[in-house]
Coordinates of C-alpha atoms in Angstrom, one line a residue:
Chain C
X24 CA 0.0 0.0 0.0
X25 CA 1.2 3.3 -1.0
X26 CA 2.3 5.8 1.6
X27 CA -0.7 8.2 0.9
X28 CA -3.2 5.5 0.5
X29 CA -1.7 4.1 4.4
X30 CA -2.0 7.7 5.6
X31 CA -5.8 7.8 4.1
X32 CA -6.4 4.9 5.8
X33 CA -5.3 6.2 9.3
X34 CA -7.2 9.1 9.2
X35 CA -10.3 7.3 8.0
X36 CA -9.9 5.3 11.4
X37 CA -9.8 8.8 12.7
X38 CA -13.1 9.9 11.0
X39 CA -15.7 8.1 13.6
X40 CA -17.9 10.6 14.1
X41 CA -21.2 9.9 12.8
X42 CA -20.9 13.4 10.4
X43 CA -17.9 11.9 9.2
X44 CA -20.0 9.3 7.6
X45 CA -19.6 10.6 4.4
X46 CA -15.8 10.9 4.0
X47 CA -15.3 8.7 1.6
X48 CA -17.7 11.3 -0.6
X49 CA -15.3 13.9 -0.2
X50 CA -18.2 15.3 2.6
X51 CA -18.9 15.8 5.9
X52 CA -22.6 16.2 7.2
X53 CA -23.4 17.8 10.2
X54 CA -26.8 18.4 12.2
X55 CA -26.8 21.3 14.1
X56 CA -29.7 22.9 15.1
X57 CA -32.8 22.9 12.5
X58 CA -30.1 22.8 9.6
X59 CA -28.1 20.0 8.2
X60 CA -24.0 21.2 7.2
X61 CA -22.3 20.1 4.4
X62 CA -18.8 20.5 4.4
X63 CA -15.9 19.4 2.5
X64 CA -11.9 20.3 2.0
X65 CA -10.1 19.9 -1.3
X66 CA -6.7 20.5 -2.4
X67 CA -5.2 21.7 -5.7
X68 CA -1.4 20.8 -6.3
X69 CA 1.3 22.4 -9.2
X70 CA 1.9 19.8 -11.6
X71 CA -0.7 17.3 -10.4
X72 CA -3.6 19.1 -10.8
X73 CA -2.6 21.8 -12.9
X74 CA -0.4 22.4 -15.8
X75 CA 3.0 24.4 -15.0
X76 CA 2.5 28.4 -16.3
X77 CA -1.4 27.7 -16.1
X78 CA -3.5 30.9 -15.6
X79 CA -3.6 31.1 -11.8
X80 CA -7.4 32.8 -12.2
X81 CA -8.0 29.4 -14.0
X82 CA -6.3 27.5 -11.0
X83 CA -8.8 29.9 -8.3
X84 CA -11.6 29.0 -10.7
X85 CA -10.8 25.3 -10.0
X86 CA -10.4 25.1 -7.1
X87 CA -13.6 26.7 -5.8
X88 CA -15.4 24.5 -8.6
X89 CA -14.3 21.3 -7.3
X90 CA -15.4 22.2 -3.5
X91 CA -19.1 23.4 -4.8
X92 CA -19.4 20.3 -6.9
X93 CA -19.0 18.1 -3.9
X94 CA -21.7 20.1 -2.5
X95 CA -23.4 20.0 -5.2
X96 CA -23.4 15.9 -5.2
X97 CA -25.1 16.5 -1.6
X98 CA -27.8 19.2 -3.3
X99 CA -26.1 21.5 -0.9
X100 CA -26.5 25.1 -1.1
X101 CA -22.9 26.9 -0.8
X102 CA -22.6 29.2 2.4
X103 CA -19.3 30.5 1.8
X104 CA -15.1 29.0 1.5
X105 CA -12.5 29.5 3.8
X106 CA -9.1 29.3 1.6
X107 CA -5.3 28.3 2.4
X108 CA -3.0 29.6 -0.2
X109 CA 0.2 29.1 -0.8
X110 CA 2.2 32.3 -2.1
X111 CA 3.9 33.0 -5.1
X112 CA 3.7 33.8 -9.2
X113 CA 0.3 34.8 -10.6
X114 CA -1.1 35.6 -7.2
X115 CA -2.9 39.1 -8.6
X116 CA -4.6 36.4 -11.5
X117 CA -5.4 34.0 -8.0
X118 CA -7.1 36.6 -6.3
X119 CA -9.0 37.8 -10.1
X120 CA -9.8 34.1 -10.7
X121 CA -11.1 34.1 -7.3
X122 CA -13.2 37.2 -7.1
X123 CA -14.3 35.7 -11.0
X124 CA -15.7 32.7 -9.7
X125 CA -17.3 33.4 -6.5
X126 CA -19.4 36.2 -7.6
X127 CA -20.3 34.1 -10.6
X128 CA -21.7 31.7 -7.6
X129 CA -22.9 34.2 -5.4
X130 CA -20.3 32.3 -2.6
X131 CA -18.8 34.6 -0.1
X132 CA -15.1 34.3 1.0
X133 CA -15.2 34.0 5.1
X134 CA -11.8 33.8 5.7
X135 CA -8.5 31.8 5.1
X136 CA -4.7 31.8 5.9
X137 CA -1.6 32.7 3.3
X138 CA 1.5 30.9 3.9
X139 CA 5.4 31.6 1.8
X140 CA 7.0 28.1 0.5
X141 CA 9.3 27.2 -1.8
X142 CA 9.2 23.8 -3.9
X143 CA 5.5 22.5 -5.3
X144 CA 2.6 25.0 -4.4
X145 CA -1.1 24.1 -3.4
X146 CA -4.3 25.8 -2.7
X147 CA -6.6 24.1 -0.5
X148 CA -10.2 25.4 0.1
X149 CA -13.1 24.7 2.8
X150 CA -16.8 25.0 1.3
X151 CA -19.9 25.4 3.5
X152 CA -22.7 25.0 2.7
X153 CA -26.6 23.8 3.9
X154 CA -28.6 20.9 2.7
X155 CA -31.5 22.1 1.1
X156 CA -33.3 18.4 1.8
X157 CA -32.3 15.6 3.9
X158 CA -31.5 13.0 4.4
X159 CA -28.9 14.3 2.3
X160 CA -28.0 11.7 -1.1
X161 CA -24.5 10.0 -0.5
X162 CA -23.0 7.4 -3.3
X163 CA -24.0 4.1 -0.8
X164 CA -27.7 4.5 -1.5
X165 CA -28.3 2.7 -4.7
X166 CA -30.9 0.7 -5.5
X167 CA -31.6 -2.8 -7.7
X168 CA -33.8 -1.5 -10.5
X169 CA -33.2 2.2 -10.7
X170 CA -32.0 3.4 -13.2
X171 CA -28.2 4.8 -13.3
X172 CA -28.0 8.7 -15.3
X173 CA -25.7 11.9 -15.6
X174 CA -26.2 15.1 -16.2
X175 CA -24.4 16.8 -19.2
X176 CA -21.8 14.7 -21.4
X177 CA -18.1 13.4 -20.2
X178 CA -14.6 14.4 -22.3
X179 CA -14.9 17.9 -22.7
X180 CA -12.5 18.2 -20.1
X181 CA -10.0 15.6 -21.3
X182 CA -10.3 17.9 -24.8
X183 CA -9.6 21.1 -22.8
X184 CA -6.4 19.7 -21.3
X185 CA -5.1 18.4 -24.4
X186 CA -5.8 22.0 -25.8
X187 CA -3.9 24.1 -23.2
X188 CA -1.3 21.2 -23.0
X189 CA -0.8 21.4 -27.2
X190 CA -1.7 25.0 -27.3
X191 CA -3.5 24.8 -29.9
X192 CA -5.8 27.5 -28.9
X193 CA -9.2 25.3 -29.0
X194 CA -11.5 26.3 -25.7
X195 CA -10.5 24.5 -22.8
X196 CA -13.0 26.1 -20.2
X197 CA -14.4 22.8 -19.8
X198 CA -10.8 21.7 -17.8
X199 CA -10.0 25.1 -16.3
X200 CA -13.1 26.5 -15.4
X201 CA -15.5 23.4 -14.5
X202 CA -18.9 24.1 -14.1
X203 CA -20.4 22.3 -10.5
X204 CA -23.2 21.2 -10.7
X205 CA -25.5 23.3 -7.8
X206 CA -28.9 23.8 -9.6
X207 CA -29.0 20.0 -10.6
X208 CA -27.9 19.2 -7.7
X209 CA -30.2 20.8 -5.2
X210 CA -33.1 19.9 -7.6
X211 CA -31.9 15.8 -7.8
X212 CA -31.2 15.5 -4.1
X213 CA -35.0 15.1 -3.1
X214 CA -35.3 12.2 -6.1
X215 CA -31.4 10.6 -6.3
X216 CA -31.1 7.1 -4.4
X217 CA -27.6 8.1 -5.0
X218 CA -25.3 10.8 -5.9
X219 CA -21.7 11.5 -6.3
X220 CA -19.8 14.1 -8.7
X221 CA -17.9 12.4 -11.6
X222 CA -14.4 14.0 -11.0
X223 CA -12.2 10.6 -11.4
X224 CA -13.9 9.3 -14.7
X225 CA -17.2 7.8 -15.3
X226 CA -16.2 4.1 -15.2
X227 CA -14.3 4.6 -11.7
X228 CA -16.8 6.7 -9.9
X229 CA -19.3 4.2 -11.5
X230 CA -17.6 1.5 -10.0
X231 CA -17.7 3.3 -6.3
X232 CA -20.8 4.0 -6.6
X233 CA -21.8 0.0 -6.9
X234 CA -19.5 -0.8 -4.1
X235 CA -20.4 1.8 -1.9
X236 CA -24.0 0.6 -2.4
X237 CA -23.4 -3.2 -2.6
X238 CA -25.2 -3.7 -5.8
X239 CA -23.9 -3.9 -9.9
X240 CA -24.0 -1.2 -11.9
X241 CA -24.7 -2.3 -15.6
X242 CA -23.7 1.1 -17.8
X243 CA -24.5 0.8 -21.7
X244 CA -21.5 2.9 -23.5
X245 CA -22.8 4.1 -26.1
X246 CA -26.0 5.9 -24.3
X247 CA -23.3 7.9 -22.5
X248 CA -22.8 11.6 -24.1
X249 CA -19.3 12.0 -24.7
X250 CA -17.4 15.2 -26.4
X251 CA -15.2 13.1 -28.4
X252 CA -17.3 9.9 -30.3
X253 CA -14.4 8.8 -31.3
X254 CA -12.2 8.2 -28.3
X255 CA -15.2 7.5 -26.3
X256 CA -13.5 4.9 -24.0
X257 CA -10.8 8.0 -23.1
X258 CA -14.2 10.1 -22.1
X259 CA -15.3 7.3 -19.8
X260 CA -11.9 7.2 -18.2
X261 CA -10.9 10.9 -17.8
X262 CA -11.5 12.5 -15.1
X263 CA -12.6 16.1 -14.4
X264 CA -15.7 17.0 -15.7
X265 CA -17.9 17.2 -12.6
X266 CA -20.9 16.2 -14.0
X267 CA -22.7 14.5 -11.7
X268 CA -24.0 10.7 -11.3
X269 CA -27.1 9.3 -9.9
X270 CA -29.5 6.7 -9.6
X271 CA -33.3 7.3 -9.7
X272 CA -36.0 5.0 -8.9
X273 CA -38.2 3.3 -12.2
X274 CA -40.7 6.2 -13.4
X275 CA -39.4 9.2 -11.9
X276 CA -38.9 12.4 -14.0
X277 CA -36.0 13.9 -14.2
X278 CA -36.0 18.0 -14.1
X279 CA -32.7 18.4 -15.2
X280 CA -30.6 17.9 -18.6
X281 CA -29.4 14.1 -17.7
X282 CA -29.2 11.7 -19.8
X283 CA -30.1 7.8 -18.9
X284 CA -26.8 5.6 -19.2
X285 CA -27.4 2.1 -17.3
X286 CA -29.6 0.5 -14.9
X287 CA -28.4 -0.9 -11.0
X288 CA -28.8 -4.7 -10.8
X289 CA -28.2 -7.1 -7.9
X290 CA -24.2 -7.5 -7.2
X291 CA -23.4 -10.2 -9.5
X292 CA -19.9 -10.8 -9.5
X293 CA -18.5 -7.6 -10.7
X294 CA -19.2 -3.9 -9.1
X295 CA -19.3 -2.3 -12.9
X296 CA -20.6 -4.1 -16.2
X297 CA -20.0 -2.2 -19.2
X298 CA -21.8 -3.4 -21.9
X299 CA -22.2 -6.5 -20.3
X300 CA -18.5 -7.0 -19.9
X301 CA -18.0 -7.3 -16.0
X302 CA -15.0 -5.4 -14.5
X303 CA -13.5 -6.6 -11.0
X304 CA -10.4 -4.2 -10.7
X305 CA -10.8 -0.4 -10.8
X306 CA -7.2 -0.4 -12.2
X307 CA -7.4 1.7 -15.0
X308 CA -10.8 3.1 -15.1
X309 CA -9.9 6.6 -14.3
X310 CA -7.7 8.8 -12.0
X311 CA -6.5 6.8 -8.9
X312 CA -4.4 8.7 -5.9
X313 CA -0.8 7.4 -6.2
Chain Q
X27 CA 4.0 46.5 0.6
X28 CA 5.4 43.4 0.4
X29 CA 3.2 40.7 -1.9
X30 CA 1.7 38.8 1.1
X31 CA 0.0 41.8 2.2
X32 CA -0.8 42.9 -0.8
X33 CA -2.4 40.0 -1.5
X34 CA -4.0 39.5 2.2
X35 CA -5.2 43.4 1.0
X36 CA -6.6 41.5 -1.9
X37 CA -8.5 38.9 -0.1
X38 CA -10.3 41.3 2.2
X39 CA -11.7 43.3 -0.4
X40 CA -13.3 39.9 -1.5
X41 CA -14.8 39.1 2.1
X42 CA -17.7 41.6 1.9
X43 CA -20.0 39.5 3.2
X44 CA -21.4 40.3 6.8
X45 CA -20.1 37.0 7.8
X46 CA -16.9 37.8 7.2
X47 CA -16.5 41.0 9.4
X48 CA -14.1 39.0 11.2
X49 CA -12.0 38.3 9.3
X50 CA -9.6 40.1 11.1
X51 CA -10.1 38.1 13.6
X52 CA -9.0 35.2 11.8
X53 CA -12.7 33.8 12.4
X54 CA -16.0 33.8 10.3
X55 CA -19.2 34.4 12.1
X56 CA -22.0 32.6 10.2
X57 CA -25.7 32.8 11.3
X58 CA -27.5 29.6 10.1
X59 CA -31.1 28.8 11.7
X60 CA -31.1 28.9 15.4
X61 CA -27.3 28.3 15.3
X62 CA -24.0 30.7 14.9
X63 CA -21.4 29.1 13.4
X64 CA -17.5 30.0 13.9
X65 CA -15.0 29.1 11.1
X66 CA -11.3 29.4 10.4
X67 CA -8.7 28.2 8.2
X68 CA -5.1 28.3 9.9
X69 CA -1.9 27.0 8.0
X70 CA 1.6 25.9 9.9
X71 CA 4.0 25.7 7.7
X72 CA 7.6 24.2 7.8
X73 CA 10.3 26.6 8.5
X74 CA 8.7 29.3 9.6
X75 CA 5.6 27.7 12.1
X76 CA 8.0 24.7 12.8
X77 CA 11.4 23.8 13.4
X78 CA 13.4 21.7 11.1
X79 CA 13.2 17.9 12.3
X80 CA 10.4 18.8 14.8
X81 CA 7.9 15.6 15.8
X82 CA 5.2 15.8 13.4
X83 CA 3.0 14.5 16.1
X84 CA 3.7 18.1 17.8
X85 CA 2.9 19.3 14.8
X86 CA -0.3 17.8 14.2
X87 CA -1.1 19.1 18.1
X88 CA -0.6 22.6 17.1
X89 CA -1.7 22.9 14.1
X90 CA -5.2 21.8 15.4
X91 CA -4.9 23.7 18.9
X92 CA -4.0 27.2 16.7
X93 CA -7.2 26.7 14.8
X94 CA -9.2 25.8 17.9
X95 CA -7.8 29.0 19.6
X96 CA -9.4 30.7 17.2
X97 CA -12.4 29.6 17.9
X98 CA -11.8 29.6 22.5
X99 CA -11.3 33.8 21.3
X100 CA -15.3 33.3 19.6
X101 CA -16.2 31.3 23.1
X102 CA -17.2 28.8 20.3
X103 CA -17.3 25.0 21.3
X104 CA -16.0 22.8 18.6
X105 CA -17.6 20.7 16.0
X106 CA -15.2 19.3 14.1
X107 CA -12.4 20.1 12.0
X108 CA -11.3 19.1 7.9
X109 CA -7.7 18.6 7.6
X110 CA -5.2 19.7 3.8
X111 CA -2.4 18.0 4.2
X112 CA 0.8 17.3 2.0
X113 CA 2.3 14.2 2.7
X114 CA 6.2 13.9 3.9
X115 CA 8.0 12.2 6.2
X116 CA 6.8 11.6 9.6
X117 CA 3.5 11.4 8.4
X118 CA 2.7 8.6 11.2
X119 CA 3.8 10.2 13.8
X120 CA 1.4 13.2 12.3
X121 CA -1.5 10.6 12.7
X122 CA -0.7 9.9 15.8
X123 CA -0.6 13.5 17.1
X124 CA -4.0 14.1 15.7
X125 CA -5.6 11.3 17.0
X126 CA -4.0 12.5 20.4
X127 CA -5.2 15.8 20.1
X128 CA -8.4 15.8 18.8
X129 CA -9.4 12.7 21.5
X130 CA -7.8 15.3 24.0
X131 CA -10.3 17.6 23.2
X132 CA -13.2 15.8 21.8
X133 CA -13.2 16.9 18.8
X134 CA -13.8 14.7 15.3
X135 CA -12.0 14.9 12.1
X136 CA -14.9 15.5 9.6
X137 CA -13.3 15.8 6.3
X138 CA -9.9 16.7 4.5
X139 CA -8.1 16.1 1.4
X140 CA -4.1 15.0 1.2
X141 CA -1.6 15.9 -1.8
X142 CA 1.8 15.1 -2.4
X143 CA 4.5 17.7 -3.9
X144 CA 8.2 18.7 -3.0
X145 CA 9.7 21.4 -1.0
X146 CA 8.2 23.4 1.9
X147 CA 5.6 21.3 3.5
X148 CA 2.0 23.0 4.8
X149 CA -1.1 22.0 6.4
X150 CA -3.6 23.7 6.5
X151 CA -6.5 23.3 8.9
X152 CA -10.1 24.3 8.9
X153 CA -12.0 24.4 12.3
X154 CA -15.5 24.8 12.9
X155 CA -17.6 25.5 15.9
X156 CA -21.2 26.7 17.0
X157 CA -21.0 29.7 19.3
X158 CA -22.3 30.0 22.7
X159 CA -22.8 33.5 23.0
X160 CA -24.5 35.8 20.8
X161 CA -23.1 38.8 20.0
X162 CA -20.0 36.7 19.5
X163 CA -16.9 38.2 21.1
X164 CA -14.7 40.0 18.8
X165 CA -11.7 42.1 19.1
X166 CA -13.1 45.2 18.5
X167 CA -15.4 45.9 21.4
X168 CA -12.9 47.5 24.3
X169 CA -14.9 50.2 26.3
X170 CA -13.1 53.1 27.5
X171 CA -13.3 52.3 31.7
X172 CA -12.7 48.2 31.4
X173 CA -10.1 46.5 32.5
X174 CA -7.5 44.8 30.4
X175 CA -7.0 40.9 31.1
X176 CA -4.9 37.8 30.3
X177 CA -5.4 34.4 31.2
X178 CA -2.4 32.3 32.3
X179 CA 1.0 33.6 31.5
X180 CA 3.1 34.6 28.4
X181 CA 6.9 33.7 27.5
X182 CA 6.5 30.1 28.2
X183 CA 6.1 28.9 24.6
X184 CA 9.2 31.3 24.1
X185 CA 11.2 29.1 26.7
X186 CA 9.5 25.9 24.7
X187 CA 11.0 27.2 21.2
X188 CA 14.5 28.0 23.2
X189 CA 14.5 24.2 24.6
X190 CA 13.7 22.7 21.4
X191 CA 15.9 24.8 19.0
X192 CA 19.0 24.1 21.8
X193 CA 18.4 20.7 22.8
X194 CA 17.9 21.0 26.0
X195 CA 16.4 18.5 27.2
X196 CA 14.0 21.2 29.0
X197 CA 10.2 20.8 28.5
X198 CA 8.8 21.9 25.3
X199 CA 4.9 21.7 25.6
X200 CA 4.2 25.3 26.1
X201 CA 5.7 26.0 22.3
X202 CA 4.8 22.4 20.5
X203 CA 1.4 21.6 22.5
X204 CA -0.1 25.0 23.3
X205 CA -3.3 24.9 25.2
X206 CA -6.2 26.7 23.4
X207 CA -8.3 28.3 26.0
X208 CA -11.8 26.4 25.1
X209 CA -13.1 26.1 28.3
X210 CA -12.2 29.8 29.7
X211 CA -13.6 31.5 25.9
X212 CA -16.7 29.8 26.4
X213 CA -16.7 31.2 30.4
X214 CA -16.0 34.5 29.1
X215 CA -18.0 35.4 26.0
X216 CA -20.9 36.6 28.0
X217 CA -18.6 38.7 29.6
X218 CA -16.0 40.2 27.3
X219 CA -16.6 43.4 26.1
X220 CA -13.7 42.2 23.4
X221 CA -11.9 39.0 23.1
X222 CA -8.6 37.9 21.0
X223 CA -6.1 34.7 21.3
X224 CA -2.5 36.2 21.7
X225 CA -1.1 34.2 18.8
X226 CA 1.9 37.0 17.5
X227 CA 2.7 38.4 20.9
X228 CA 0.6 40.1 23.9
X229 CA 1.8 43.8 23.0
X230 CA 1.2 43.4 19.2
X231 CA -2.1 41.8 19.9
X232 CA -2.8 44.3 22.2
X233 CA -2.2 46.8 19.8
X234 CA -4.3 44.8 17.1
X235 CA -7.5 45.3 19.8
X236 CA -7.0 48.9 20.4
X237 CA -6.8 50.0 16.9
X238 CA -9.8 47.6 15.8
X239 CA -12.0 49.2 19.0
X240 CA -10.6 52.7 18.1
X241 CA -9.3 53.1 21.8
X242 CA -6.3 53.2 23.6
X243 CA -4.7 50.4 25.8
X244 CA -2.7 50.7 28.8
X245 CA -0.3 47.7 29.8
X246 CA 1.5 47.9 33.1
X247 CA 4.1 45.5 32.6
X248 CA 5.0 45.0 35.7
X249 CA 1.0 43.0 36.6
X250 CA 1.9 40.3 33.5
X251 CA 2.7 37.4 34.6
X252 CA 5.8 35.8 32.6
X253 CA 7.2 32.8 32.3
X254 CA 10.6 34.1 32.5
X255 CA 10.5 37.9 34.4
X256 CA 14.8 38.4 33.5
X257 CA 13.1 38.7 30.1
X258 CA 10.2 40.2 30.6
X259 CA 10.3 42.0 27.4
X260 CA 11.1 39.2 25.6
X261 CA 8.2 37.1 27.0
X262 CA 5.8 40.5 26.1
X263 CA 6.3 40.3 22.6
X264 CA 6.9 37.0 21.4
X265 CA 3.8 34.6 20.3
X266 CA 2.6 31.3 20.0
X267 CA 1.2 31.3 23.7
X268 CA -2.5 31.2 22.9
X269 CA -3.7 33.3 26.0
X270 CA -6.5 34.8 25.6
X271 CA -6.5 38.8 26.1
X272 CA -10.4 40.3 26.9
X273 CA -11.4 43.2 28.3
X274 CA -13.8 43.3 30.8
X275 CA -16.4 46.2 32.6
X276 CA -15.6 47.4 35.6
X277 CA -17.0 45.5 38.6
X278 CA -17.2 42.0 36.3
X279 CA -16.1 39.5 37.9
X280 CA -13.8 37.2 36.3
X281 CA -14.8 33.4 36.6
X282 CA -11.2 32.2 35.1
X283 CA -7.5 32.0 35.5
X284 CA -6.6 35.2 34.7
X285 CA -4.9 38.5 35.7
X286 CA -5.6 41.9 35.1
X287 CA -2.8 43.8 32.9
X288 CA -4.0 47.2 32.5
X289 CA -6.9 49.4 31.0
X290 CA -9.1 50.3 28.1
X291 CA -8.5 54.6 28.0
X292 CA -10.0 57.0 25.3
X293 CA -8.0 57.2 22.0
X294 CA -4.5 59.0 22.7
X295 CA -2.3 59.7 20.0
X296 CA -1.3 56.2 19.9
X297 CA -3.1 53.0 20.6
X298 CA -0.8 51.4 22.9
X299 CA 0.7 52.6 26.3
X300 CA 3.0 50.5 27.5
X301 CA 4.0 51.8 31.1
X302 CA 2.6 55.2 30.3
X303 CA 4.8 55.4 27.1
X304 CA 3.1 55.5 23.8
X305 CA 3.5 52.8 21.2
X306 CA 2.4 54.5 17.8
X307 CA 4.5 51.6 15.5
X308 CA 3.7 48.5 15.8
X309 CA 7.3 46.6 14.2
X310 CA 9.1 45.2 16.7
X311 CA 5.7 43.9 19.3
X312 CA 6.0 40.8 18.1
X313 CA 5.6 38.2 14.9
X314 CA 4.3 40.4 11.7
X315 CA 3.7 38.3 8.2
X316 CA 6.2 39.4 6.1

């Protein structure tokens, strides 16, 4: 076991509070009083999850993104981000990125702490935010017979990255400036059986999903939108475009721009069945932590 | 202006929103429901918040007794905390500090995220709590007429740093397992006209209360209690002791450890008196962000 994966582990064994029973969503959720918190903490790292001599305002962008699209996964309505930031190059395009994006959310800043470093910079960032219906979806709650959908198409990311990474000028807002999905998510959370945001690749999170809720998922490839037809297996397997994924029960409307791309079954023998093909090892089916 | 404050400068402009107004106060005040939440987001970082070699399970004390200082200053009681961590050597005995600390003081681990990189380690730490007092104390309530206090003593985490850095052999605690003051913020919000953890040094934090209650402060030096009085100076104005410093009305009575250092006077031509001498600069109080 890898030396980050045996430090994940430890503080799992940490994480016993009954709010923390949604770390393994990237979420904690806390009663307090007549409200329900959702809170979550992610990190974005030089060279890992951005490009060297990437617009920082991009970077700020992202990393707010990806902390509102795990609230969004929990139809959680933002309350504001508390950010730790490490200093250095492009800090006035930071702070311009950051200003960009979390007026375009209506998200206040509360607060933070700035730090100098030398060697590989990161950003991490705290969202708050409240559960606008509970109990609040998680990834465990699946169920045999619903059907398995996503909102919006997979790949547009993996295109944006290749475009800044060639520089070939093509748009690449679909990688540097994600879109979370709030509106969807706030509008699914009363309906979803499940709910998580697609950020390591369809296939992986896919395969979470079923294991988290101890069924099979069956997902039919070709009913999946993609941005790129032709390297459709690449769209399932990227990572990054925060759409999100969710199960709904047999005849319930959906009031959001999804799109139906499996069905749960009972666990067979396999977590994840695409096109029928049943896949054991998540090896390979998207971005795993080193 | 160097580029961290310009970009602190930055980052205020951004926090507009009325839960931020503490932000100088290194706390968010967050009404939510019944409730009133307390957030911050506190970063130690290698070098500079930790000595070279130190025992990451000191480490992993402070970082999470800084944050929870924040919140003793709010008379907040702690709900749990989300950890941002980079990954490095001693990361074990990191866990194990944790564990230790946040069983110490009952608090859970909710959340976090981990990355991996080279160079200057961080971690950054986001604590959140639910207030017990409304109006929630801040820093910039002094009175003219109240009294000027301090809980416990100051200089000891100096003599900590001094023991560590020299090797000898002397007991460390005070600088690598501070104490935040939980139990005697929550005795005290309903009390304190203004309230503030002395994290940079009891004269430059002192300073930081007059200017923000636009009044002056009077210290006799002689009535604070040191840790080391042949350096009484010394023990004044360096930080990392986590007191807490409150002023208090006449008459109040003061159901805590703690010592009355001077008093709240109308605005003089400086904010600080420091045995009847003005203090109108405050370089050289104590630990200013470069």
């Amino acid at each position: 076991m890898s030396r980050e994966a045996t430090f994940i582990d430890s503080l799992r064994a940490l994480a016993t509070h009954p709010a923390a029973r949604n770390l393994e969503d990237d979420c904690a959720v806390l009663e307090l009083g007549s409200e329900t918190l959702v809170l979550t903490h992610d990190m974005l790292v030089a060279g890992t999850h951005y490009l060297p001599g990437a617009d920082m305002a991009d970077v700020a962008w992202k990393l707010v993104a990806t902390n509102l699209s795990d609230l969004a996964a929990k139809g959680a309505q933002p309350l504001g981000v508390l950010l730790g930031h490490m200093l250095g190059a492009g800090d006035e395009r930071f702070v311009a990125g950051l200003a960009e994006v979390l007026a375009h959310y209506n998200v206040p800043l509360l607060g933070g702490d700035t730090a100098s470093g030398t060697g590989t910079r990161s950003h991490g960032l705290t969202a708050l935010g409240r559960a606008t219906h509970t109990p609040v979806p998680s990834r465990g709650g699946a169920q045999v017979g619903d059907g398995v959908w996503l909102t919006g198409q997979v790949g547009a990311a993996m295109l944006g990255f290749e475009a800044l990474r060639d520089a070939t000028g093509a748009d690449h807002a679909a990688y540097s400036r994600p879109t979370p999905r709030l509106v969807e998510g706030q509008a699914l959370a009363p309906l979803a059986s499940a709910m998580m945001d697609v950020s390591d690749g369809l296939l992986l999170d896919a395969f979470r999903m079923a294991q988290a809720s101890q069924v099979s998922l069956a997902i039919d490839i070709a009913s999946v939108p993609v941005a790129d037809p032709a390297r459709r297996m690449a769209c399932l397997t990227w990572g990054d475009d925060y759409e999100l994924l969710f199960t709904l029960p047999p005849g319930c409307k959906v009031g959001v721009n999804a799109t139906r791309i499996g069905t749960v079954e009972p666990r067979g023998f396999a977590p994840l069945f695409v096109d029928g093909e049943p896949v054991t090892n998540p090896q390979g089916l998207g971005y795993t932590h080193k």
